Amino acid sequence: MPLNAVIHHKIKELNITQAKLADLLGIGTSKLSQILTGKREPDVPFLKAVHSKLGISGDFLLESV
């Protein structure tokens, strides 16, 4: 499963908006949107935030980028 699909699943699971997730991760909404649509590659700070705030496995994150 691609990273963006996992993040979309987490958004639904947590019942939050993309804007709320961006705030939770400490990034801008446009950056999150670009990463989720594949227009921008996820950077290390983003991956660290996804790992710590959403509990997504670091192994999975490393394999997906």
XYZ file of N, CA, C and O in Angstrom:
260
model
N 0.852 -1.182 0.000
C 0.000 0.000 0.000
C 0.896 1.243 0.000
O 1.794 1.346 0.815
N 0.650 2.168 -0.912
C 1.470 3.394 -0.959
C 1.252 4.284 0.267
O 0.207 4.218 0.918
N 2.252 5.100 0.537
C 2.214 5.986 1.697
C 0.984 6.883 1.686
O 0.320 7.033 2.709
N 0.665 7.473 0.552
C -0.484 8.399 0.524
C -1.793 7.667 0.835
O -2.673 8.224 1.480
N -1.917 6.408 0.420
C -3.122 5.630 0.735
C -3.216 5.369 2.239
O -4.301 5.441 2.825
N -2.084 5.068 2.866
C -2.058 4.838 4.314
C -2.444 6.114 5.059
O -3.217 6.074 6.019
N -1.937 7.244 4.605
C -2.260 8.517 5.262
C -3.744 8.860 5.070
O -4.400 9.296 6.009
N -4.274 8.613 3.872
C -5.713 8.842 3.658
C -6.536 7.942 4.584
O -7.552 8.380 5.134
N -6.089 6.717 4.766
C -6.779 5.793 5.674
C -6.756 6.336 7.107
O -7.766 6.289 7.810
N -5.599 6.864 7.529
C -5.473 7.434 8.878
C -6.388 8.643 9.054
O -6.971 8.835 10.116
N -6.507 9.467 8.007
C -7.401 10.634 8.060
C -8.833 10.171 8.337
O -9.519 10.720 9.193
N -9.262 9.117 7.623
C -10.616 8.592 7.823
C -10.745 7.947 9.194
O -11.754 8.121 9.883
N -9.729 7.193 9.592
C -9.753 6.496 10.880
C -9.856 7.479 12.044
O -10.581 7.252 13.001
N -9.102 8.577 11.954
C -9.099 9.579 13.015
C -10.252 10.573 12.893
O -10.457 11.397 13.776
N -10.958 10.500 11.755
C -12.086 11.394 11.484
C -11.673 12.862 11.591
O -12.294 13.650 12.301
N -10.589 13.199 10.889
C -10.099 14.579 10.860
C -9.981 15.036 9.415
O -9.990 14.229 8.494
N -9.849 16.341 9.239
C -9.673 16.892 7.899
C -8.187 16.901 7.548
O -7.328 16.750 8.418
N -7.917 17.089 6.280
C -6.535 17.210 5.832
C -5.865 18.397 6.508
O -4.700 18.335 6.886
N -6.588 19.481 6.677
C -6.045 20.678 7.332
C -5.686 20.382 8.783
O -4.649 20.822 9.282
N -6.536 19.623 9.468
C -6.274 19.255 10.862
C -5.046 18.346 10.945
O -4.230 18.485 11.850
N -4.908 17.432 9.988
C -3.739 16.559 9.958
C -2.468 17.372 9.713
O -1.456 17.146 10.370
N -2.528 18.324 8.809
C -1.367 19.179 8.540
C -0.956 19.910 9.809
O 0.230 19.983 10.143
N -1.936 20.415 10.541
C -1.669 21.100 11.800
C -1.040 20.138 12.815
O -0.073 20.478 13.487
N -1.575 18.942 12.911
C -1.057 17.925 13.821
C 0.397 17.573 13.492
O 1.222 17.387 14.383
N 0.706 17.512 12.190
C 2.057 17.158 11.750
C 3.016 18.353 11.762
O 4.211 18.186 11.571
N 2.466 19.550 11.933
C 3.296 20.743 11.964
C 3.782 21.194 10.600
O 4.873 21.743 10.459
N 2.952 20.936 9.572
C 3.307 21.359 8.212
C 2.144 22.147 7.617
O 1.033 22.127 8.150
N 2.407 22.784 6.501
C 1.364 23.547 5.822
C 0.408 22.638 5.075
O 0.778 21.533 4.665
N -0.814 23.117 4.893
C -1.814 22.318 4.186
C -1.414 22.074 2.731
O -1.670 20.999 2.203
N -0.774 23.065 2.099
C -0.382 22.882 0.701
C 0.712 21.822 0.576
O 0.693 21.010 -0.352
N 1.641 21.800 1.524
C 2.698 20.782 1.499
C 2.084 19.388 1.647
O 2.428 18.473 0.896
N 1.168 19.229 2.596
C 0.524 17.932 2.787
C -0.228 17.520 1.528
O -0.129 16.377 1.083
N -0.967 18.439 0.958
C -1.729 18.151 -0.254
C -0.807 17.713 -1.393
O -1.102 16.748 -2.100
N 0.307 18.409 -1.559
C 1.254 18.060 -2.626
C 1.855 16.677 -2.400
O 2.039 15.920 -3.348
N 2.151 16.325 -1.159
C 2.701 15.004 -0.861
C 1.653 13.929 -1.133
O 1.955 12.893 -1.744
N 0.415 14.173 -0.717
C -0.637 13.174 -0.903
C -1.002 12.965 -2.364
O -1.430 11.876 -2.737
N -0.835 13.997 -3.195
C -1.144 13.850 -4.622
C 0.053 13.401 -5.441
O -0.066 13.156 -6.637
N 1.210 13.282 -4.804
C 2.403 12.821 -5.514
C 3.161 13.909 -6.232
O 4.102 13.628 -6.975
N 2.782 15.162 -6.046
C 3.474 16.274 -6.699
C 4.746 16.658 -5.967
O 5.567 17.390 -6.500
N 4.892 16.147 -4.738
C 6.058 16.473 -3.923
C 6.474 15.222 -3.153
O 5.628 14.488 -2.651
N 7.776 14.997 -3.076
C 8.287 13.858 -2.321
C 8.267 14.181 -0.829
O 8.560 15.307 -0.434
N 7.935 13.197 0.000
C 7.978 13.439 1.444
C 9.418 13.648 1.916
O 10.318 12.951 1.459
N 9.628 14.632 2.780
C 10.969 14.881 3.307
C 11.108 14.241 4.684
O 10.147 13.719 5.250
N 12.312 14.263 5.228
C 12.589 13.611 6.507
C 11.726 14.176 7.646
O 11.144 13.395 8.417
N 11.598 15.509 7.798
C 10.737 16.015 8.877
C 9.290 15.520 8.752
O 8.645 15.205 9.755
N 8.780 15.428 7.534
C 7.426 14.915 7.312
C 7.337 13.459 7.749
O 6.403 13.059 8.459
N 8.299 12.652 7.333
C 8.289 11.230 7.679
C 8.405 11.021 9.189
O 7.737 10.158 9.751
N 9.243 11.835 9.835
C 9.377 11.741 11.296
C 8.050 12.082 11.972
O 7.643 11.420 12.931
N 7.374 13.116 11.491
C 6.094 13.526 12.072
C 5.031 12.447 11.871
O 4.282 12.131 12.790
N 4.997 11.859 10.685
C 4.032 10.798 10.400
C 4.290 9.601 11.324
O 3.358 9.011 11.859
N 5.547 9.285 11.525
C 5.902 8.167 12.405
C 5.497 8.448 13.849
O 4.831 7.634 14.487
N 5.853 9.620 14.363
C 5.605 9.896 15.776
C 4.145 10.255 16.069
O 3.598 9.843 17.089
N 3.490 10.999 15.192
C 2.130 11.463 15.470
C 1.045 10.467 15.042
O -0.006 10.401 15.650
N 1.323 9.697 13.969
C 0.308 8.767 13.474
C 0.628 7.315 13.797
O -0.174 6.426 13.539
N 1.846 7.068 14.297
C 2.218 5.716 14.668
C 2.457 4.780 13.498
O 2.326 3.574 13.623
N 2.821 5.340 12.351
C 3.112 4.515 11.177
C 4.539 4.007 11.288
O 5.459 4.782 11.598
N 4.717 2.750 11.057
C 6.006 2.082 11.212
C 7.132 2.772 10.429
O 6.967 3.106 9.249
N 8.251 2.969 11.104
C 9.420 3.552 10.449
C 9.922 2.671 9.313
O 10.359 3.173 8.276
N 9.847 1.355 9.485
C 10.260 0.430 8.418
C 9.406 0.637 7.180
O 9.917 0.697 6.060
N 8.090 0.753 7.378
C 7.186 0.978 6.253
C 7.524 2.292 5.544
O 7.568 2.361 4.331
N 7.761 3.336 6.353
C 8.058 4.645 5.775
C 9.332 4.603 4.945
O 9.387 5.172 3.853
N 10.352 3.924 5.448
C 11.613 3.837 4.709
C 11.448 3.054 3.421
O 12.046 3.387 2.396
N 10.640 2.023 3.447
C 10.406 1.220 2.244
C 9.556 1.952 1.217
O 9.668 1.677 0.023
N 8.735 2.885 1.658
C 7.785 3.535 0.740
C 8.380 4.745 0.013
O 7.748 5.254 -0.902
N 9.556 5.206 0.430
C 10.140 6.366 -0.255
C 11.393 5.996 -1.006
O 11.971 4.976 -0.850
